[in-house]
Coordinates of C-alpha atoms and ligand atoms in Angstrom, one line a residue:
M950 CA 0.0 0.0 0.0
K951 CA 1.4 3.4 -1.0
K952 CA 1.9 5.7 1.9
Y953 CA 1.3 9.5 1.7
P954 CA 2.9 12.0 4.1
V955 CA 1.1 15.3 4.4
A956 CA 3.9 17.3 2.8
I957 CA 7.4 16.9 1.4
P958 CA 9.6 19.8 0.4
W959 CA 10.9 19.8 -3.2
L960 CA 14.6 20.4 -3.0
G961 CA 17.1 19.1 -5.5
E962 CA 20.7 19.0 -6.6
E963 CA 20.6 22.6 -7.8
E964 CA 19.8 23.8 -4.2
A965 CA 22.5 21.6 -2.7
S966 CA 25.1 22.9 -5.2
A967 CA 24.1 26.5 -4.7
A968 CA 24.4 26.2 -0.9
G969 CA 27.8 24.5 -1.4
D970 CA 29.0 27.4 -3.5
V971 CA 28.1 29.8 -0.6
F972 CA 30.1 27.6 1.9
H973 CA 33.2 28.2 -0.1
S974 CA 32.5 31.9 -0.9
G975 CA 33.6 33.3 2.5
W976 CA 30.3 35.1 3.0
V977 CA 27.6 33.1 4.7
T978 CA 25.1 35.6 6.2
Q979 CA 23.4 38.9 5.3
G980 CA 25.6 39.2 2.3
P981 CA 25.4 39.3 -1.5
K982 CA 23.2 36.3 -2.0
V983 CA 20.6 37.8 0.4
G984 CA 20.6 41.0 -1.7
E985 CA 20.2 39.0 -4.9
F986 CA 17.3 36.9 -3.4
E987 CA 15.6 40.1 -2.2
K988 CA 15.8 41.6 -5.7
Q989 CA 14.6 38.5 -7.5
F990 CA 11.8 37.9 -4.9
A991 CA 10.6 41.5 -5.3
N992 CA 10.7 41.1 -9.0
Y993 CA 8.6 37.9 -8.9
V994 CA 5.8 39.2 -6.7
G995 CA 5.9 42.7 -8.2
A996 CA 7.0 44.6 -5.1
D997 CA 9.1 47.8 -5.0
H998 CA 11.1 46.5 -2.0
A999 CA 11.9 43.2 -0.2
C1000 CA 13.8 42.5 3.0
G1001 CA 15.1 39.0 3.7
L1002 CA 14.5 37.9 7.3
A1003 CA 15.1 34.9 9.6
N1004 CA 11.5 33.7 9.3
C1005 CA 8.0 35.0 8.9
T1006 CA 7.4 35.6 12.6
V1007 CA 10.2 38.1 12.5
A1008 CA 8.8 39.6 9.3
L1009 CA 5.4 40.1 11.0
H1010 CA 6.9 41.5 14.1
L1011 CA 9.2 44.0 12.3
G1012 CA 6.6 44.8 9.7
L1013 CA 4.1 45.7 12.5
K1014 CA 6.7 47.8 14.3
A1015 CA 7.6 49.6 11.1
V1016 CA 4.0 50.8 10.6
G1017 CA 3.9 52.1 14.1
V1018 CA 2.5 49.3 16.3
D1019 CA 3.7 50.0 19.8
Y1020 CA 3.2 49.1 23.4
G1021 CA -0.5 49.0 24.5
D1022 CA -1.8 49.0 20.9
I1023 CA -4.4 46.7 19.3
V1024 CA -4.0 44.9 16.0
I1025 CA -7.2 43.3 14.4
T1026 CA -6.4 39.9 13.0
V1027 CA -7.9 36.4 12.9
S1028 CA -7.5 33.7 15.5
H1029 CA -7.9 31.0 12.8
S1030 CA -4.2 30.9 11.9
F1031 CA -0.9 29.5 13.0
I1032 CA -0.2 30.9 16.4
A1033 CA 2.8 33.0 15.1
T1034 CA 0.3 35.5 13.6
A1035 CA -1.1 36.4 17.1
N1036 CA 2.3 36.0 18.8
S1037 CA 3.9 38.5 16.5
V1038 CA 1.5 41.2 17.7
R1039 CA 2.4 40.5 21.4
H1040 CA 6.1 40.6 20.4
C1041 CA 5.4 44.3 19.7
G1042 CA 3.9 44.8 23.2
A1043 CA 0.4 45.0 21.6
E1044 CA -2.6 42.7 21.6
P1045 CA -4.4 40.9 18.8
Y1046 CA -8.1 41.5 18.6
F1047 CA -9.7 38.5 16.8
V1048 CA -12.5 38.7 14.2
D1049 CA -14.2 35.7 12.6
I1050 CA -13.5 34.2 9.2
E1051 CA -15.5 33.3 6.1
L1052 CA -16.0 29.5 6.2
D1053 CA -15.5 29.0 2.5
T1054 CA -12.1 30.8 2.3
F1055 CA -10.8 30.4 5.9
N1056 CA -9.9 34.1 5.7
M1057 CA -10.9 37.3 7.6
D1058 CA -14.5 38.1 7.0
P1059 CA -14.6 41.8 5.9
A1060 CA -18.1 42.1 7.4
A1061 CA -16.8 41.0 10.8
L1062 CA -13.9 43.4 10.5
S1063 CA -16.2 46.3 9.7
K1064 CA -18.6 45.4 12.5
A1065 CA -15.7 45.1 15.1
I1066 CA -14.4 48.6 14.1
E1067 CA -17.9 50.2 14.2
E1068 CA -19.1 48.6 17.4
D1069 CA -16.0 47.9 19.5
F1070 CA -13.9 51.0 18.9
T1071 CA -14.5 54.8 19.3
E1072 CA -12.8 57.6 17.4
Q1073 CA -11.0 60.2 19.5
D1074 CA -8.3 62.7 18.3
G1075 CA -8.2 61.1 14.9
Q1076 CA -7.5 57.6 16.3
L1077 CA -9.7 54.6 17.0
W1078 CA -9.7 53.3 20.6
L1079 CA -11.0 50.0 22.0
N1080 CA -14.0 50.7 24.1
D1081 CA -13.4 48.0 26.7
C1082 CA -9.8 46.7 27.4
S1083 CA -10.9 44.7 30.5
R1084 CA -10.5 41.3 28.8
F1085 CA -6.8 42.1 28.5
E1086 CA -6.2 42.7 32.2
C1087 CA -5.1 39.1 32.8
G1088 CA -2.9 36.2 31.5
E1089 CA -0.1 37.0 29.2
S1090 CA -1.5 40.1 27.6
P1091 CA 1.1 42.9 27.4
L1092 CA -1.8 45.3 28.0
R1093 CA -2.2 44.2 31.6
R1094 CA 1.3 45.7 32.3
I1095 CA 0.3 49.1 30.8
C1096 CA -1.8 51.1 33.1
P1097 CA -4.3 52.3 32.1
P1098 CA -4.4 50.1 28.9
K1099 CA -4.2 52.2 25.8
G1100 CA -6.1 50.1 23.2
R1101 CA -5.3 52.2 20.1
L1102 CA -6.1 50.4 16.9
A1103 CA -2.7 50.5 15.2
A1104 CA -3.0 48.0 12.3
I1105 CA -5.1 45.3 10.6
M1106 CA -3.4 42.0 9.8
P1107 CA -5.3 39.7 7.4
V1108 CA -3.9 36.3 6.7
H1109 CA -3.9 34.6 3.2
Q1110 CA -4.6 31.3 4.9
V1111 CA -2.9 28.2 3.4
G1112 CA -2.2 30.4 0.3
M1113 CA -5.8 31.4 -0.4
P1114 CA -5.8 35.2 -1.0
A1115 CA -8.0 37.1 1.5
D1116 CA -10.5 39.6 0.2
M1117 CA -8.0 42.5 0.1
K1118 CA -10.3 44.8 -1.9
A1119 CA -12.9 44.8 0.9
I1120 CA -10.4 44.8 3.7
L1121 CA -8.4 47.7 2.2
A1122 CA -11.5 49.7 1.7
I1123 CA -12.3 49.4 5.4
A1124 CA -8.7 50.1 6.4
E1125 CA -8.5 53.2 4.2
K1126 CA -11.7 54.6 5.5
H1127 CA -10.2 54.6 9.0
N1128 CA -6.6 55.3 7.9
I1129 CA -5.3 52.1 9.5
P1130 CA -2.1 50.4 8.1
V1131 CA -2.3 46.9 6.8
I1132 CA 0.3 44.2 7.2
E1133 CA -0.5 41.0 5.3
D1134 CA 0.4 37.6 6.7
A1135 CA 1.3 35.9 3.4
A1136 CA 3.3 33.2 5.1
C1137 CA 1.9 30.5 2.9
A1138 CA 1.0 32.5 -0.2
I1139 CA 4.1 32.7 -2.5
G1140 CA 2.8 32.3 -6.1
S1141 CA -0.9 32.9 -5.2
Q1142 CA -2.7 35.6 -7.3
I1143 CA -5.3 38.1 -6.5
S1144 CA -7.5 40.3 -8.7
M1145 CA -8.6 43.7 -7.4
D1146 CA -10.8 44.4 -10.5
G1147 CA -13.2 41.4 -10.7
G1148 CA -10.9 39.1 -12.6
T1149 CA -9.6 41.3 -15.4
T1150 CA -6.0 41.7 -14.2
W1151 CA -4.1 39.6 -11.7
D1152 CA -1.3 40.5 -9.2
H1153 CA 0.8 38.2 -7.1
V1154 CA 0.0 38.2 -3.4
G1155 CA 2.7 40.3 -1.7
A1156 CA 2.8 43.0 -4.4
P1157 CA 1.9 44.1 -1.6
H1158 CA -1.7 45.3 -1.5
G1159 CA -1.4 46.6 2.1
D1160 CA 1.7 48.4 3.4
G1161 CA 3.7 45.2 3.7
A1162 CA 3.4 41.4 3.2
C1163 CA 5.3 38.7 5.1
F1164 CA 6.3 35.3 3.7
S1165 CA 7.6 32.1 5.3
F1166 CA 10.1 29.7 3.8
H1167 CA 9.5 26.9 6.4
P1168 CA 9.6 23.4 4.8
R1169 CA 5.7 23.2 4.9
K1170 CA 5.6 26.2 2.5
V1171 CA 5.6 26.0 -1.3
L1172 CA 9.1 27.6 -1.5
T1173 CA 11.5 26.6 1.2
T1174 CA 14.9 27.6 2.4
G1175 CA 14.8 25.4 5.4
D1176 CA 13.6 28.3 7.5
G1177 CA 13.5 31.9 6.4
G1178 CA 11.2 34.8 5.7
M1179 CA 10.7 37.9 3.5
L1180 CA 8.9 41.2 4.0
T1181 CA 7.8 43.0 0.8
L1182 CA 7.0 46.7 1.2
K1183 CA 5.7 49.7 -0.8
D1184 CA 7.5 52.4 1.0
E1185 CA 11.3 52.8 1.0
A1186 CA 11.2 54.5 4.4
L1187 CA 9.6 51.4 6.0
L1188 CA 12.2 49.3 4.3
R1189 CA 15.0 51.3 5.9
K1190 CA 13.3 50.8 9.3
V1191 CA 13.1 47.1 8.9
Q1192 CA 16.7 46.8 7.6
L1193 CA 17.9 48.6 10.7
S1194 CA 15.8 46.5 13.0
R1195 CA 16.9 43.2 11.5
Q1196 CA 20.6 43.8 12.3
H1197 CA 20.7 45.1 15.9
G1198 CA 20.0 48.7 14.8
M1199 CA 23.3 48.9 12.9
D1200 CA 23.3 51.9 10.5
T1201 CA 26.0 50.6 8.2
S1202 CA 25.9 47.0 7.0
D1203 CA 28.8 44.5 7.1
L1204 CA 28.6 44.4 3.3
A1205 CA 28.9 48.2 3.0
R1206 CA 31.9 48.3 5.4
H1207 CA 33.5 45.4 3.6
G1208 CA 33.2 47.2 0.2
A1209 CA 34.3 50.6 1.5
N1210 CA 37.8 52.0 0.6
K1211 CA 37.8 54.3 3.6
V1212 CA 37.5 53.4 7.3
V1213 CA 33.9 53.5 8.3
F1214 CA 32.5 53.1 11.8
E1215 CA 29.0 51.8 12.3
G1216 CA 26.5 53.3 14.7
Y1217 CA 23.5 51.7 16.5
T1218 CA 20.6 54.0 16.1
V1219 CA 17.6 51.9 17.5
T1220 CA 17.2 49.0 19.8
G1221 CA 17.3 46.3 17.1
F1222 CA 16.9 42.5 16.9
N1223 CA 18.8 39.7 15.1
G1224 CA 16.5 38.9 12.2
R1225 CA 19.1 38.0 9.6
L1226 CA 18.6 35.6 6.7
T1227 CA 21.8 33.6 5.8
D1228 CA 23.3 33.5 2.3
I1229 CA 23.1 29.8 2.5
Q1230 CA 19.3 30.1 2.8
A1231 CA 19.2 32.8 0.1
S1232 CA 21.1 30.7 -2.4
V1233 CA 18.5 27.9 -1.9
G1234 CA 15.7 30.4 -2.2
L1235 CA 17.1 31.7 -5.6
E1236 CA 17.1 28.1 -7.0
Q1237 CA 13.5 27.6 -5.6
L1238 CA 12.4 30.8 -7.2
K1239 CA 13.4 29.5 -10.6
R1240 CA 10.9 26.6 -10.1
I1241 CA 8.1 28.5 -8.5
S1242 CA 5.8 28.8 -11.5
E1243 CA 6.2 25.0 -12.2
M1244 CA 5.6 24.2 -8.5
V1245 CA 2.4 26.3 -8.3
A1246 CA 1.1 25.0 -11.7
H1247 CA 1.6 21.4 -10.5
R1248 CA -0.2 22.1 -7.2
R1249 CA -3.1 23.6 -9.1
A1250 CA -3.3 20.5 -11.3
L1251 CA -3.3 18.3 -8.2
A1252 CA -6.1 20.4 -6.6
T1253 CA -8.2 20.1 -9.7
A1254 CA -7.7 16.3 -9.6
Y1255 CA -8.7 16.3 -5.9
A1256 CA -11.9 18.3 -6.6
E1257 CA -12.9 15.8 -9.4
A1258 CA -12.1 12.8 -7.3
L1259 CA -13.9 14.0 -4.1
A1260 CA -16.9 15.4 -5.9
G1261 CA -19.1 12.4 -5.4
I1262 CA -18.3 11.7 -1.8
S1263 CA -21.3 12.5 0.4
G1264 CA -20.5 14.5 3.5
V1265 CA -17.2 16.0 2.1
I1266 CA -17.1 19.7 1.2
V1267 CA -14.2 20.6 -1.2
P1268 CA -12.5 24.0 -1.1
V1269 CA -13.2 26.5 -3.9
E1270 CA -11.5 29.7 -5.0
P1271 CA -13.5 32.9 -4.8
Q1272 CA -13.7 34.8 -8.1
Y1273 CA -10.9 37.2 -7.0
A1274 CA -8.4 34.4 -6.0
K1275 CA -6.0 31.9 -7.6
T1276 CA -4.4 30.1 -4.8
N1277 CA -1.1 28.2 -4.8
W1278 CA -2.9 25.4 -2.8
Q1279 CA -0.2 25.4 -0.2
S1280 CA -2.6 23.1 1.6
Y1281 CA -5.8 21.4 0.4
I1282 CA -8.3 21.4 3.2
I1283 CA -11.6 19.5 2.9
R1284 CA -14.4 20.0 5.4
L1285 CA -16.7 17.3 6.8
E1286 CA -20.4 18.2 7.0
D1287 CA -20.4 16.3 10.3
P1288 CA -17.5 17.6 12.5
T1289 CA -18.0 14.8 15.1
I1290 CA -16.4 12.2 12.7
Q1291 CA -13.2 14.3 12.1
V1292 CA -10.9 12.2 14.4
A1293 CA -12.4 8.9 13.2
V1294 CA -11.9 9.8 9.5
M1295 CA -8.3 11.0 10.2
Q1296 CA -7.5 7.8 12.2
H1297 CA -9.0 5.6 9.4
L1298 CA -6.8 7.4 6.9
M1299 CA -3.7 7.1 9.0
D1300 CA -4.4 3.4 9.4
N1301 CA -4.6 3.2 5.6
G1302 CA -1.4 5.1 4.8
V1303 CA -2.7 8.6 4.4
S1304 CA -1.3 11.3 6.8
T1305 CA -3.5 14.2 7.4
R1306 CA -3.8 17.2 9.8
R1307 CA -6.8 18.8 11.4
G1308 CA -8.1 22.1 10.1
I1309 CA -6.0 25.2 10.9
M1310 CA -5.7 25.9 14.6
N1311 CA -7.4 28.8 16.4
S1312 CA -5.1 30.9 18.7
H1313 CA -7.9 31.8 21.0
R1314 CA -8.3 28.2 22.0
E1315 CA -4.7 28.0 23.1
K1316 CA -3.4 28.8 26.6
P1317 CA -1.8 32.2 25.8
Y1318 CA -5.0 33.6 24.4
A1319 CA -7.7 31.5 26.1
D1320 CA -7.7 33.8 29.1
Q1321 CA -9.0 36.6 26.9
W1322 CA -11.3 34.8 24.5
Q1323 CA -14.0 32.3 25.4
E1324 CA -14.9 29.1 23.5
G1325 CA -17.8 29.9 21.2
C1326 CA -16.8 33.5 20.5
L1327 CA -15.6 32.9 16.9
P1328 CA -18.0 30.2 15.6
M1329 CA -16.8 30.0 12.0
S1330 CA -13.2 29.8 13.1
E1331 CA -14.0 27.0 15.5
L1332 CA -16.1 25.1 12.9
A1333 CA -13.3 25.4 10.4
Q1334 CA -10.8 23.8 12.8
D1335 CA -13.2 21.1 14.0
S1336 CA -14.5 20.1 10.6
G1337 CA -11.4 20.6 8.5
I1338 CA -8.9 17.9 7.3
I1339 CA -5.7 18.8 5.5
L1340 CA -4.9 16.3 2.8
P1341 CA -1.5 15.3 1.4
L1342 CA -0.3 17.7 -1.3
Y1343 CA 3.3 17.9 -2.5
H1344 CA 5.2 18.3 -5.8
Q1345 CA 6.2 14.6 -6.0
M1346 CA 2.5 13.5 -6.2
Q1347 CA 0.7 12.8 -9.4
E1348 CA -3.0 13.3 -10.3
K1349 CA -3.6 9.5 -9.9
D1350 CA -2.4 9.8 -6.2
C1351 CA -5.3 12.3 -5.6
H1352 CA -7.7 9.7 -6.9
E1353 CA -6.2 7.0 -4.8
I1354 CA -6.4 9.2 -1.6
A1355 CA -10.0 10.1 -2.5
E1356 CA -10.9 6.4 -2.7
R1357 CA -9.4 5.9 0.8
I1358 CA -11.4 8.9 2.0
A1359 CA -14.6 7.4 0.6
R1360 CA -13.9 4.2 2.5
S1361 CA -13.3 6.1 5.7
M1362 CA -16.7 7.8 5.7
P1363 CA -19.3 6.2 7.9
Ligands
PLP344 C1 -0.1 31.9 8.6 C2 1.2 31.8 9.2 N1 1.8 32.9 9.7 C3 3.0 32.8 10.3 C4 3.8 31.7 10.3 C5 5.2 31.7 10.9 O1 6.1 31.4 9.9 P1 7.6 31.1 10.3 O2 7.6 29.7 10.9 O3 8.4 31.3 9.1 O4 8.0 32.1 11.4 C6 3.2 30.5 9.7 C7 4.0 29.3 9.7 O5 3.5 28.2 9.6 C8 1.9 30.6 9.1 O6 1.4 29.5 8.6

């Protein structure tokens, strides 16, 4: 019986050889390969600027800080995401304010965003302030250490969940109305496309549509460098801020000092972090970028095969793209009409050689956030987690594998 893991990265000899070249080059971190990768990445997604970083969590953290998120602030985002989304807000000393998702895209519901802003915040002195900060006076919330809690709405952070583009047109209209910056969590969305004009023209996710977009190169993502991240930006001034923060606040890079023909002393102008990407990772990323179109096209063919093969199975809901989205299918998540059978179906599949994962987690159900958010407060997010099953999808699969897995799913249904 053929066994299917849930994901396998697609790394080949080209990546190994590129990394080997960097070993022997004498420059292994934050050097020329990082600069080249940033340039090629920006070119691919259509961004003006890109900044290579250690991972997506660092990109979210530094991106939020660059647009002004500060101690005691609030960032509206979704709970239905990998916990790094919410954690990155707390790393800024701010607090995530969760809104619900649309069940068919697993992404921020623009109506829920609008309702939260209208009902839970009040405008004062040109800023929006959370009416009631009391839920944050306990647990790990940074707001409990700030007296009295500020609760200024400082940013909105939609997630392009498992590569499916969020409804940026609707979200940006709300953000612009209230003059709130937008940082996109595009961790999974390299190669996904979005149309802002009803399907006539298409841009890559991360162009960016908000102020910045953050990508992950973890091995579960379509493009991997082992670990790693990238922040794409519209504004050069924001790029400079992030470049400073990623290297301890140092105002002259190692590369600039290395290339100088006069003695240069660096200064340290802000309290920075270490968010560097290595040249070893960047060299792998450059090779992966050459294959990205092929990787996305193959995933899209596999998703079509899954949709055909699963269509007749009663009780299984297959994912569909909204009219404005072409996803990279970083993950293929089916939903069960009856969530109570989720574990039994997953166990049956595991016993029959198919590895799966439950639907995407909800941060508000985990210890660091459960003090602030009660079970039942985000019904669509909770249903998506409880009824979702992530199926195997990786480059080495063929369409016939999707049909084989669908047959095993059919047999697992009660
Ligand atoms: C939506 C989302 N945001 C953020 C992250 C964090 O990415 P990284 O592991 O590169 O920090 C992930 C990783 O899985 C993710 O899926």
